[in-house]
Amino acid sequence: MDKNKSLFKYNTFGIDVVAKYFVSFSSLDELQNVTATNSFKLEKLLILGGGSNILLTKDFDGIVLKNNIKGINILKETKNDVALEIGAGENWHQLVMYCIDKNYGGIENLSLIPGNVGAAPMQNIGAHGVELKDTFVYLEAFNIRDRKIEIFKNKDCEFGYRESIFKKELKNKYIITKVVLKLSKHSHKINTNYGDIQKELEALKITNPSIKDVSNAVIKIRKSKLPDPEQIGNSGSFFKNPVISKTIFNQIILKHPNIAHYVLDNNNVKIAAGWLIENAGWKGKTISTYGVHKKQALVLVNYGGTSGKDIYELSCKIIKDIKEKFNIELEREVNVI
Ligand code: EPU
């Protein structure tokens, strides 16, 4: 176990805070051993995967547990599909690339999402019309209190828009160790409904896209809008797209007829938070070493040397401003620690 370890390298926002203790584990046995020590029971815990969805606002006075469980194995294979068992410490995008290479379909729309496989069910990652829950079968998670592995099937995870039971009732109670996905081997369900993908493929004159074509289009779109965390610190979308009632929406659209939105059902409308933030004048705003990304207003960025507190305070100002201007309450997508 390391003491007073900098977390700079372990969060994509590139925030430099110190953890009192830091330990990584690459197997269930190692995890069992770490959690058996007396000090473990007394300390606060932070479980880290790829560190791509957190904002660290202060030094962490406890143990940071870094999940490095690796491995991609075929659990079951039929003529039509394959069940893959993936270690939670595998990099998500590398898994997508592995699947494209083997012609396993289902997660190509989720190309280039930063972070590790274990974090994917945590917040039901999604992009371009597809969510993790669409291919997810079950996961194995280590119950921190009684130190046993438990199985959570798709239903048990209570997936929602960037939500799961692991962000709510079971927060900090389990460590996800393995994820099982069911992917197609042929006749893939190609999903190009999301506007940008269709446009991208049309520009390339591709009419009958393969999963690789879809993945390439998604990678191109993401690269054109989203900052690469290797170059500019960020955590992807900092806020969620808010869902509001039709009644409130009908009042807002009278004042803002161009508001970017998506009707979910008879009672609910999802609003593009990026549109709200851009139209409130925040897009591209820079305050010394941090600010709002120039090409996608949902993303807050750290150009280097910023504290998590500064970024957090910027997010508070944006939330307050959007409330005042549009009467909509923005919610953060990232975990603020
Ligand atoms: N928009 C603006 N200004 C902006 C950004 C967006 O006006 O600066 C409006 C535009 O009208 C645009 C619409 O919002 O047409 C939707 O924008 P986009 O397609 O970029 O998607 P998003 O709703 O902003 C969501 C996810 C992204 C995901 C994309 C594509 C959330 C919080 N974000 O963004 O996820 O990549 O859709 O599916 O749901 C992430 O979670 O980290 C992430 C990047």
XYZ file of C-alpha atoms and ligand atoms in Angstrom:
381
model
C 0.000 0.000 0.000
C 1.426 3.384 -1.028
C 1.171 6.368 1.299
C 0.519 10.003 0.283
C 0.210 9.175 -3.387
C -0.573 11.804 -6.004
C -3.743 11.006 -7.978
C -2.731 13.254 -10.869
C -2.186 10.315 -13.246
C -5.350 8.549 -12.132
C -8.044 11.051 -13.136
C -8.694 12.302 -16.661
C -9.420 15.818 -15.352
C -5.719 15.938 -14.418
C -6.341 17.230 -10.885
C -3.375 16.926 -8.552
C -4.569 15.814 -5.126
C -3.028 13.316 -2.712
C -4.515 10.078 -1.362
C -3.586 9.043 2.181
C -3.315 5.412 0.987
C -3.358 3.899 -2.503
C -3.482 0.249 -3.466
C -4.222 -1.535 -6.723
C -5.497 -5.077 -7.184
C -5.367 -7.334 -10.257
C -7.360 -10.316 -9.051
C -10.131 -11.271 -6.704
C -7.553 -12.862 -4.372
C -5.643 -9.602 -4.146
C -8.865 -7.745 -3.461
C -9.745 -10.266 -0.720
C -6.323 -9.744 0.872
C -6.448 -5.955 0.782
C -9.892 -5.828 2.307
C -8.938 -8.278 5.072
C -6.573 -5.848 6.796
C -7.694 -4.004 9.926
C -6.822 -0.575 8.592
C -9.140 -1.215 5.627
C -12.190 -1.357 7.888
C -11.398 1.994 9.501
C -10.653 4.091 6.445
C -12.855 5.871 3.935
C -12.823 4.255 0.490
C -12.613 5.504 -3.063
C -12.830 2.896 -5.821
C -11.117 4.002 -8.999
C -11.411 2.593 -12.485
C -10.180 4.739 -15.349
C -10.826 7.936 -13.346
C -12.794 9.388 -16.235
C -15.945 10.379 -14.411
C -14.731 12.046 -11.235
C -13.811 15.510 -10.066
C -11.408 15.452 -7.116
C -11.914 18.615 -5.096
C -9.594 17.832 -2.170
C -6.969 15.412 -0.870
C -8.505 12.021 -0.159
C -8.258 11.086 3.495
C -8.657 7.324 3.085
C -7.772 4.384 0.836
C -7.964 4.633 -2.948
C -8.521 1.201 -4.475
C -7.497 0.954 -8.114
C -9.154 -1.847 -10.034
C -6.736 -3.576 -12.435
C -8.581 -6.854 -12.994
C -7.937 -7.774 -16.633
C -9.023 -10.431 -19.114
C -11.478 -10.945 -21.969
C -12.878 -14.482 -22.218
C -15.604 -16.180 -24.180
C -18.051 -17.527 -21.643
C -20.494 -19.056 -24.110
C -20.822 -19.068 -27.870
C -23.692 -20.046 -30.147
C -24.166 -19.795 -33.893
C -25.540 -16.274 -33.546
C -23.930 -14.687 -30.527
C -21.205 -14.689 -27.970
C -21.178 -13.962 -24.241
C -17.961 -12.180 -23.311
C -16.699 -12.021 -19.747
C -14.523 -8.953 -19.235
C -12.356 -7.946 -16.281
C -13.492 -4.614 -14.799
C -10.009 -3.127 -15.178
C -9.931 -3.495 -18.973
C -10.007 -0.238 -20.923
C -13.457 0.284 -22.463
C -12.337 1.541 -25.868
C -9.805 -1.284 -26.222
C -12.657 -3.720 -25.584
C -14.707 -2.045 -28.339
C -11.742 -2.318 -30.724
C -11.295 -6.006 -29.802
C -14.980 -6.623 -30.603
C -14.783 -4.805 -33.952
C -11.720 -6.882 -34.814
C -13.546 -10.143 -33.996
C -16.747 -8.878 -35.681
C -18.783 -8.951 -32.449
C -21.579 -6.381 -32.777
C -23.431 -4.302 -30.196
C -21.058 -1.780 -28.657
C -19.621 -0.079 -31.768
C -21.657 3.104 -31.080
C -19.856 3.306 -27.741
C -16.420 3.695 -29.357
C -13.888 6.044 -27.758
C -15.699 6.461 -24.444
C -12.954 6.938 -21.879
C -12.717 4.829 -18.733
C -12.704 1.179 -17.757
C -15.184 -1.652 -18.228
C -16.114 -1.710 -14.521
C -17.336 1.863 -14.681
C -19.556 1.201 -17.709
C -22.476 -0.362 -15.792
C -21.978 2.042 -12.899
C -23.440 4.876 -14.935
C -24.872 2.894 -17.853
C -22.601 4.615 -20.372
C -24.320 5.733 -23.535
C -23.722 7.558 -26.785
C -25.199 7.842 -30.268
C -28.424 6.007 -29.503
C -26.943 3.017 -27.655
C -26.485 2.316 -23.944
C -24.504 -0.332 -22.113
C -27.734 -1.918 -20.846
C -28.600 -2.981 -24.432
C -25.885 -5.686 -24.461
C -25.368 -6.178 -20.722
C -26.178 -9.621 -19.281
C -24.793 -9.610 -15.729
C -21.887 -8.470 -13.596
C -19.988 -9.849 -10.648
C -19.383 -7.505 -7.750
C -17.506 -7.824 -4.485
C -19.628 -6.947 -1.471
C -17.259 -4.853 0.646
C -19.028 -5.575 3.939
C -19.194 -9.359 3.868
C -16.386 -9.768 1.307
C -18.319 -12.084 -1.014
C -18.974 -12.008 -4.736
C -22.554 -11.394 -5.820
C -24.192 -11.534 -9.253
C -26.297 -8.647 -10.582
C -28.381 -9.363 -13.673
C -29.520 -6.603 -16.024
C -32.756 -5.983 -14.074
C -30.969 -5.938 -10.702
C -28.775 -3.033 -11.840
C -31.807 -0.706 -12.234
C -30.279 0.999 -15.257
C -31.532 4.427 -16.264
C -30.132 7.397 -18.164
C -26.543 7.543 -16.822
C -27.846 5.756 -13.723
C -27.678 2.408 -11.963
C -28.245 1.037 -8.487
C -24.468 1.404 -7.914
C -24.787 5.197 -8.067
C -27.788 5.160 -5.705
C -28.649 2.711 -2.879
C -25.532 0.605 -3.374
C -23.068 3.500 -3.731
C -19.658 2.544 -2.280
C -20.953 -0.845 -1.151
C -19.684 -3.010 -4.032
C -16.643 -3.279 -6.262
C -17.481 -4.460 -9.771
C -14.996 -7.167 -10.778
C -16.391 -8.674 -14.013
C -18.923 -7.699 -16.649
C -20.655 -10.067 -19.096
C -21.979 -8.753 -22.424
C -23.916 -10.572 -25.140
C -22.822 -9.572 -28.650
C -23.937 -10.631 -32.102
C -21.671 -12.614 -34.465
C -23.514 -11.730 -37.691
C -26.653 -9.874 -38.908
C -25.665 -7.059 -36.560
C -28.301 -4.588 -35.436
C -26.716 -1.505 -36.947
C -27.901 1.660 -35.208
C -27.387 4.825 -37.203
C -30.508 6.660 -36.047
C -28.529 9.280 -34.205
C -28.339 12.169 -36.675
C -24.597 12.730 -36.708
C -23.737 9.109 -37.616
C -26.094 9.089 -40.571
C -24.598 12.343 -41.873
C -21.055 11.063 -41.412
C -21.779 7.832 -43.324
C -23.586 9.686 -46.119
C -20.565 11.942 -46.544
C -18.452 8.809 -47.010
C -21.082 7.366 -49.388
C -21.523 4.284 -47.199
C -25.035 2.879 -47.603
C -24.696 -0.517 -45.962
C -22.389 0.137 -42.992
C -20.469 -2.535 -41.108
C -19.875 -2.260 -37.365
C -16.408 -0.979 -38.219
C -17.892 1.810 -40.377
C -20.173 2.826 -37.518
C -17.281 2.774 -35.070
C -15.159 4.909 -37.416
C -17.985 7.432 -37.803
C -18.465 7.645 -34.026
C -14.722 8.094 -33.482
C -14.667 10.908 -36.034
C -17.649 12.680 -34.436
C -16.264 12.371 -30.923
C -12.828 13.591 -32.003
C -14.370 16.635 -33.661
C -16.374 17.686 -30.578
C -14.819 16.233 -27.468
C -11.402 17.095 -26.065
C -8.855 14.251 -25.758
C -8.153 13.869 -22.011
C -4.499 13.091 -22.873
C -4.233 16.659 -24.116
C -6.845 18.652 -22.180
C -8.073 17.482 -18.783
C -11.805 16.706 -18.768
C -14.428 14.154 -17.737
C -16.641 14.117 -20.818
C -20.117 15.516 -20.243
C -19.962 17.278 -16.903
C -23.752 17.627 -16.722
C -26.648 15.344 -17.623
C -29.239 16.359 -20.162
C -32.163 17.365 -17.915
C -35.549 15.710 -18.272
C -38.464 18.079 -17.629
C -42.236 17.745 -17.695
C -44.173 18.578 -20.853
C -46.072 21.263 -18.923
C -42.881 23.124 -17.990
C -41.467 22.521 -21.471
C -44.538 24.139 -23.073
C -43.867 27.302 -21.068
C -40.133 27.360 -21.889
C -40.552 26.854 -25.639
C -42.766 29.950 -25.860
C -39.780 32.040 -24.764
C -37.089 29.913 -26.477
C -38.537 28.462 -29.681
C -35.165 27.028 -30.828
C -34.395 25.053 -27.673
C -32.736 21.697 -28.595
C -34.919 18.954 -27.164
C -36.084 15.390 -27.568
C -39.596 14.253 -26.643
C -39.285 11.101 -24.498
C -42.986 10.294 -24.028
C -46.310 12.021 -23.403
C -45.139 13.606 -20.187
C -41.379 14.083 -20.443
C -38.964 16.032 -22.616
C -35.173 15.780 -22.557
C -33.376 19.087 -23.066
C -29.840 19.354 -24.523
C -27.879 20.822 -21.610
C -25.192 21.827 -24.132
C -27.741 24.072 -25.847
C -28.751 25.705 -22.549
C -25.129 26.351 -21.535
C -24.184 27.647 -24.986
C -27.225 29.922 -25.157
C -26.496 31.275 -21.693
C -23.164 32.441 -23.115
C -20.784 29.977 -21.424
C -19.455 28.001 -24.410
C -15.690 28.493 -24.784
C -15.486 30.710 -21.689
C -12.018 30.450 -20.159
C -10.996 31.517 -16.661
C -7.174 31.442 -16.426
C -6.455 27.677 -16.705
C -9.942 26.203 -16.966
C -13.343 26.730 -18.494
C -16.077 25.452 -20.798
C -14.955 23.542 -23.898
C -15.082 25.531 -27.142
C -16.782 22.825 -29.224
C -19.153 21.166 -26.725
C -20.589 23.246 -23.888
C -21.404 20.179 -21.761
C -17.720 19.576 -21.141
C -15.676 21.487 -18.560
C -11.941 21.527 -19.171
C -8.693 21.905 -17.221
C -5.879 23.335 -19.364
C -3.418 22.450 -16.583
C -2.788 23.195 -12.939
C -6.409 23.917 -11.984
C -7.839 22.783 -8.656
C -10.951 20.614 -8.553
C -12.512 23.250 -6.304
C -12.218 25.870 -9.065
C -13.945 23.576 -11.546
C -16.613 22.727 -9.010
C -17.268 26.421 -8.368
C -17.537 27.056 -12.114
C -20.139 24.275 -12.311
C -22.104 25.925 -9.455
C -22.134 29.233 -11.349
C -23.365 27.523 -14.523
C -26.121 25.649 -12.638
C -27.268 28.909 -10.988
C -27.234 30.822 -14.263
C -29.223 28.136 -16.137
C -31.771 28.088 -13.311
C -32.135 31.879 -13.528
C -32.299 32.038 -17.321
C -34.365 28.939 -18.153
C -35.787 27.777 -14.813
C -34.163 24.360 -15.392
C -32.079 22.606 -12.736
C -28.912 21.055 -14.206
C -27.510 17.961 -12.529
C -23.847 16.949 -12.585
C -22.959 13.705 -14.331
C -19.485 13.412 -12.787
C -18.910 12.206 -9.243
C -17.650 15.053 -7.113
C -15.286 13.760 -4.419
N -25.818 21.460 -28.341
C -25.605 22.815 -28.428
N -24.397 23.309 -28.000
C -23.403 22.517 -27.514
C -23.624 21.139 -27.443
C -24.854 20.626 -27.852
O -26.464 23.586 -28.843
O -22.351 23.050 -27.154
C -27.131 20.922 -28.795
C -27.212 20.777 -30.306
O -28.505 21.139 -30.697
C -27.030 19.300 -30.531
C -27.655 18.693 -29.280
O -27.348 19.647 -28.260
O -27.689 18.884 -31.677
C -27.080 17.348 -28.932
O -25.665 17.426 -28.877
P -24.727 16.133 -28.993
O -25.187 15.260 -30.087
O -23.309 16.590 -28.978
O -25.065 15.339 -27.673
P -25.239 15.812 -26.199
O -26.655 15.629 -25.798
O -24.631 17.156 -25.980
C -24.890 13.365 -25.285
C -24.066 12.674 -24.246
C -22.629 12.467 -24.729
C -22.665 11.654 -26.008
C -23.543 12.378 -27.043
C -23.723 11.564 -28.300
C -25.030 13.275 -22.102
C -24.883 14.067 -20.856
N -24.063 13.437 -23.020
O -24.360 14.678 -25.437
O -21.951 11.699 -23.747
O -21.368 11.462 -26.536
O -24.863 12.620 -26.485
O -24.560 10.495 -28.035
O -25.989 12.535 -22.248
C -20.492 11.702 -21.851
O -21.417 11.163 -21.225
O -19.389 11.981 -21.314
C -20.711 12.086 -23.242
C -19.797 12.741 -23.947
